[in-house]
Structures are given as structure tokens and as C-alpha cells.
GROMACS .gro file of C-alpha atoms in nm:
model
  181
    1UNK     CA    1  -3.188  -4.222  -1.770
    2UNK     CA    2  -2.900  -4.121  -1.996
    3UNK     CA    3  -2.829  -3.753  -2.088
    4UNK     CA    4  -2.684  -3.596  -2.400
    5UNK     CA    5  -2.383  -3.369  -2.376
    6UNK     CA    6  -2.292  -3.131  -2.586
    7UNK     CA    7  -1.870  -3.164  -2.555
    8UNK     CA    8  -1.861  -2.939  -2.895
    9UNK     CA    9  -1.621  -2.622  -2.843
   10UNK     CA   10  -1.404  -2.421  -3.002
   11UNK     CA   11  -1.013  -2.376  -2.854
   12UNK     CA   12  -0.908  -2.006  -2.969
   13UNK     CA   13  -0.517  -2.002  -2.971
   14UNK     CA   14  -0.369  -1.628  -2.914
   15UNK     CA   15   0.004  -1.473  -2.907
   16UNK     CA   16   0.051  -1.403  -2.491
   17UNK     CA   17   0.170  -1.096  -2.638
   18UNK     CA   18  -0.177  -0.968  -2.744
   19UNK     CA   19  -0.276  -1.028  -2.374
   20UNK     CA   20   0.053  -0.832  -2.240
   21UNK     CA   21  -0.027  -0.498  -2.449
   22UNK     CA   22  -0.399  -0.513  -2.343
   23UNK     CA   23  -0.274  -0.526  -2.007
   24UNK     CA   24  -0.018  -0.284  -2.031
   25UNK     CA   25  -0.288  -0.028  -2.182
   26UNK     CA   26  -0.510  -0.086  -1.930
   27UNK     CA   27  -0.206   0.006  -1.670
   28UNK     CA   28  -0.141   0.304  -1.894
   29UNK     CA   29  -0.457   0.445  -1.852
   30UNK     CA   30  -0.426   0.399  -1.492
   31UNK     CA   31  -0.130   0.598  -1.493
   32UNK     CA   32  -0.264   0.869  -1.637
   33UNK     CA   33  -0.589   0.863  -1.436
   34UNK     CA   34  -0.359   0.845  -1.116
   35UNK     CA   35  -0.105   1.141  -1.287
   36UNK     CA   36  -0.387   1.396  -1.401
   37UNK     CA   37  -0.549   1.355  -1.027
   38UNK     CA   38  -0.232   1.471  -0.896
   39UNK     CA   39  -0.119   1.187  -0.638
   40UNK     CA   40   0.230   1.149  -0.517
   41UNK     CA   41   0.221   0.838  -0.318
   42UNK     CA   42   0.021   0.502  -0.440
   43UNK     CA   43  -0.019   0.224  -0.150
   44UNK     CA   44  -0.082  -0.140  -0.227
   45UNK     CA   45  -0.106  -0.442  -0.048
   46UNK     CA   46  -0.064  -0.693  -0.374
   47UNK     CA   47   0.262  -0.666  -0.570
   48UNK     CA   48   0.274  -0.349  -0.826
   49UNK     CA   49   0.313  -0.484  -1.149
   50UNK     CA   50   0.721  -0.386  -1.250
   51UNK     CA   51   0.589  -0.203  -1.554
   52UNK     CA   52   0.333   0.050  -1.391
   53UNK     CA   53   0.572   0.069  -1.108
   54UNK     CA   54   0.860   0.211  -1.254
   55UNK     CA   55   0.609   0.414  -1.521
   56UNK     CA   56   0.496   0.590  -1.228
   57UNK     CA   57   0.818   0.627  -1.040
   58UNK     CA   58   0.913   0.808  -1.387
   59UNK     CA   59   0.636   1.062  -1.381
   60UNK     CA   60   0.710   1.118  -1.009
   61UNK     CA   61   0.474   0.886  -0.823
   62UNK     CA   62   0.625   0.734  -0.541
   63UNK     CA   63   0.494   0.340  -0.543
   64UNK     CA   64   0.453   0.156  -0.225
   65UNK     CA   65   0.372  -0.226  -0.316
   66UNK     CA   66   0.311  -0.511  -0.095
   67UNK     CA   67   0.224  -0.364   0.192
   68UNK     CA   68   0.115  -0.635   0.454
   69UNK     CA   69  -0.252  -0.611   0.560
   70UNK     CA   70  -0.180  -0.429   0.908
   71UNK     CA   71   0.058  -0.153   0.721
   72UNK     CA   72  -0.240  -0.075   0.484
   73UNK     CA   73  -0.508  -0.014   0.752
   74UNK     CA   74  -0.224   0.225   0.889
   75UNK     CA   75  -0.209   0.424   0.584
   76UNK     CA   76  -0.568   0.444   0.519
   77UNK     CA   77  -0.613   0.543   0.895
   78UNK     CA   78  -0.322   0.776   0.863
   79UNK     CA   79  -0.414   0.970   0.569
   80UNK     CA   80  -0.827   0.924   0.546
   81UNK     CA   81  -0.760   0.758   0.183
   82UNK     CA   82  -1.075   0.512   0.098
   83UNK     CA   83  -0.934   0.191  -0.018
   84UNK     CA   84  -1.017   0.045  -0.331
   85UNK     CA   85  -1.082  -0.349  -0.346
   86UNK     CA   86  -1.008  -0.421  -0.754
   87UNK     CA   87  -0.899  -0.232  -1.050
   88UNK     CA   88  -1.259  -0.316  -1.178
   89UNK     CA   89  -1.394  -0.037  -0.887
   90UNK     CA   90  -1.216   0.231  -0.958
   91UNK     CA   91  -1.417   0.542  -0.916
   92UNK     CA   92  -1.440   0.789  -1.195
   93UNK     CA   93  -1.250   1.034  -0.999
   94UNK     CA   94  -0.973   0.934  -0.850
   95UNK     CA   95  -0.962   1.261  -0.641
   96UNK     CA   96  -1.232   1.100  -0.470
   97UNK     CA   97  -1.103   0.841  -0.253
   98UNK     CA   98  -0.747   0.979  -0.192
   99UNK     CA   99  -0.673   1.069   0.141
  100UNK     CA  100  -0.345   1.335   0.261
  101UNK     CA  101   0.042   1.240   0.355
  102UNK     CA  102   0.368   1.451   0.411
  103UNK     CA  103   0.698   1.375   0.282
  104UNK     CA  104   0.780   0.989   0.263
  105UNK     CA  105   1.118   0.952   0.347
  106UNK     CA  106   1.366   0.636   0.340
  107UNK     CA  107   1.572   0.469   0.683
  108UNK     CA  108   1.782   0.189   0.717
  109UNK     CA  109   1.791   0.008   1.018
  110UNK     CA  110   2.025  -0.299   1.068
  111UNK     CA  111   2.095  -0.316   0.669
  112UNK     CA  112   1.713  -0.300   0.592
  113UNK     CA  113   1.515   0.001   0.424
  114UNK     CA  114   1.167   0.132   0.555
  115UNK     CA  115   0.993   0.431   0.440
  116UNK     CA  116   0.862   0.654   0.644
  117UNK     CA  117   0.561   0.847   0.565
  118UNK     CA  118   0.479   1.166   0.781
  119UNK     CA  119   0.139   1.323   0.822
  120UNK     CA  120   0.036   1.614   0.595
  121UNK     CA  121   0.043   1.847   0.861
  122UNK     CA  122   0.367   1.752   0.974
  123UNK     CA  123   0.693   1.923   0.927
  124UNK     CA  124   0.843   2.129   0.623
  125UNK     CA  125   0.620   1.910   0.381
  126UNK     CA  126   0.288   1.996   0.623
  127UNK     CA  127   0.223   2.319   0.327
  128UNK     CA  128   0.266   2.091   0.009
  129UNK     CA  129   0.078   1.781   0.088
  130UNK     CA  130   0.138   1.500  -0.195
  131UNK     CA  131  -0.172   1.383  -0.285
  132UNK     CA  132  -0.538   1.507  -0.357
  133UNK     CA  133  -0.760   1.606  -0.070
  134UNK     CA  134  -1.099   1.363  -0.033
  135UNK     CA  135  -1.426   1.573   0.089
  136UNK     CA  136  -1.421   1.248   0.356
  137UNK     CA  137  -1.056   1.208   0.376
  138UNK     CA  138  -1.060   1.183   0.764
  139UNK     CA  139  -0.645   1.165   0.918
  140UNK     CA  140  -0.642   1.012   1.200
  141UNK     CA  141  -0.307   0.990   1.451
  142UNK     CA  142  -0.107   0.634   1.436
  143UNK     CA  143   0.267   0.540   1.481
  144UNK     CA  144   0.441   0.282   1.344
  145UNK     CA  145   0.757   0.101   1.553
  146UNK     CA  146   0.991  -0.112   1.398
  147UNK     CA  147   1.192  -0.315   1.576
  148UNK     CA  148   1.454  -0.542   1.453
  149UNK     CA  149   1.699  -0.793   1.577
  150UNK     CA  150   2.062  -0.932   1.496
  151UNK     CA  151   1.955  -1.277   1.506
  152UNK     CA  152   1.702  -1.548   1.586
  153UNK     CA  153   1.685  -1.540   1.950
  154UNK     CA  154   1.706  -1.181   1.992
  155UNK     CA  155   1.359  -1.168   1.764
  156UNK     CA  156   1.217  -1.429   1.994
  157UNK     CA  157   1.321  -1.228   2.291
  158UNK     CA  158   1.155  -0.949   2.149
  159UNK     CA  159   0.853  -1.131   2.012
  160UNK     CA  160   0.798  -1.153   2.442
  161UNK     CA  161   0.907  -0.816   2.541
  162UNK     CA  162   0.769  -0.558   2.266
  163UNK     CA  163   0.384  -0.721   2.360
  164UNK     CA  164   0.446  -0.652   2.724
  165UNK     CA  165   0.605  -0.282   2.654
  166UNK     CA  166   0.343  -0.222   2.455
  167UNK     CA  167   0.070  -0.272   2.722
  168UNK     CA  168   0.274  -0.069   2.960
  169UNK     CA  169   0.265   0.247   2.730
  170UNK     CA  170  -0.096   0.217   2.658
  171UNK     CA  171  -0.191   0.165   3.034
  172UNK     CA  172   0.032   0.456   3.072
  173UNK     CA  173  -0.145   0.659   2.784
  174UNK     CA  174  -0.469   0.583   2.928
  175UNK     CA  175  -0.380   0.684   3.326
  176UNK     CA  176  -0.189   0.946   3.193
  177UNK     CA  177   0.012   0.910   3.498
  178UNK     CA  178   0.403   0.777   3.522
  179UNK     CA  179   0.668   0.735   3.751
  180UNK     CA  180   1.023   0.824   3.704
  181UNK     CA  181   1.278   0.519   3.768
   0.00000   0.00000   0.00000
């Protein structure tokens, strides 16, 4: 048996540039979506895109990009925020899936910077919460340790000890008993 294929088709040629406006209008209205909804703080585990990030640091939005998959769950737990898979499922109000946090506030530990980002009921910040309140914004309590090391075997010493410490403090927690010494 022998087919016929149709291999007819037309190549459209187009300035990248054409695609890099479309793109940055679509991040535009983003901005403004995110802006007019009043949020402070926007977490994301993929990379920001440098335009929107520092167009949003500019009107006052405080961009946290490429946030491993464990440090997101902590923020959504933290601040009852509904995460959003894609761009393409954004809600129509934005107000809608944002969730609560404090003041977010930067350390440096062993030449490396964290933020830290407190509850909304917590501290001087607890009466001006940064972002918009969701009807099911839940916050639930977590903690976040970092731990850090000079140098290669002190991480692998660690990588044994924090695991075990860890267990101790949550067999504590749950016991709710503890001896001094």
C-alpha cells in the first residue's frame, strides 16, 4: 500500500522582537493585575522573568523567584495562599487565591542572604499584613532552619546530625516531656 503525503507548508519568518513585546505585555498586565489586588510579596518556584521582576520591585512588590519545591509548600502552608500551576490559570481575581505574611526581612549567614518571612500575626508588621486576605486563606504554623557549613565535610557532618536532631525535637514535641543535661 503506498500513502500520499501532503509535505506542503508554509514557514512564517518573524522579528524575535515581535515575540519579546507580546511577552512583555502580557507580563505588564500581570503587573497590574498583581498591583491593583494589593500584594506585597509574589512567591515562585520557576525563575521570575528579570523584566517583571524588577517592574514589580519598582512598584513595591517584593519578588521571591526560584524557590525550591519544599520552600514553596512552606509558604503556601505558612500564609494559606492557593498556588497557581501556569500563567494560563490565573483566576480573575487575584484577591482570590492570596494567602497573609508579615514583614519579609533579609539575613546573612556565613556570606549568604536568606529572607525571612514572618507570619501576619507576628510582630510590629502583625497590624499591616502585605498581601490580600483569601476567604480560604488558612495560616498554618511552620519554621524554617537553615543551617550552613564552612566547608565540605562540615555539610556532610551535618547532612548526619541535623536528621537525627531533628527526630529528637519532634519526639520531644510529641512527649512534651524533656530532661535537662
Amino acid at each position: 500500500e503506498s500513502y500520499a503525503v501532503d509535505t506542503e507548508f508554509t514557514i512564517v519568518t518573524m522579528d524575535p522582537s515581535v515575540l519579546r513585546q507580546w511577552e512583555l505585555s502580557q507580563y505588564q498586565r500581570l503587573a497590574d493585575a498583581v498591583v491593583a489586588a494589593g500584594i506585597r510579596v509574589l512567591a515562585c518556584q520557576k525563575l521570575v522573568d528579570p523584566w517583571l521582576c524588577d517592574h514589580l520591585q519598582h512598584r513595591g512588590v517584593t519578588v521571591l523567584s526560584r524557590l525550591s519545591l519544599r520552600h514553596v509548600d512552606h509558604v503556601q502552608r505558612m500564609t494559606g495562599a492557593v498556588p497557581i500551576a501556569s500563567l494560563a490559570a490565573l483566576p480573575e481575581r487575584l484577591g482570590d487565591v492570596c494567602g497573609l505574611v508579615g514583614r519579609a526581612e533579609l539575613r546573612t549567614v556565613c556570606q549568604r542572604t536568606y529572607i525571612v518571612l514572618h507570619h501576619a500575626g507576628q510582630g510590629p508588621a502583625a497590624a499591616n499584613a502585605t498581601a490580600v486576605a483569601s476567604s480560604r486563606a488558612v495560616a498554618r504554623p511552620c519554621a524554617t532552619l537553615i543551617v550552613a557549613a564552612p566547608d565540605e565535610s562540615g555539610l556532610a557532618e551535618l547532612r548526619r546530625c541535623v536528621p537525627q536532631a531533628v527526630r529528637c525535637l519532634q519526639e520531644t514535641a510529641i512527649s512534651g516531656a524533656a530532661l535537662h543535661g
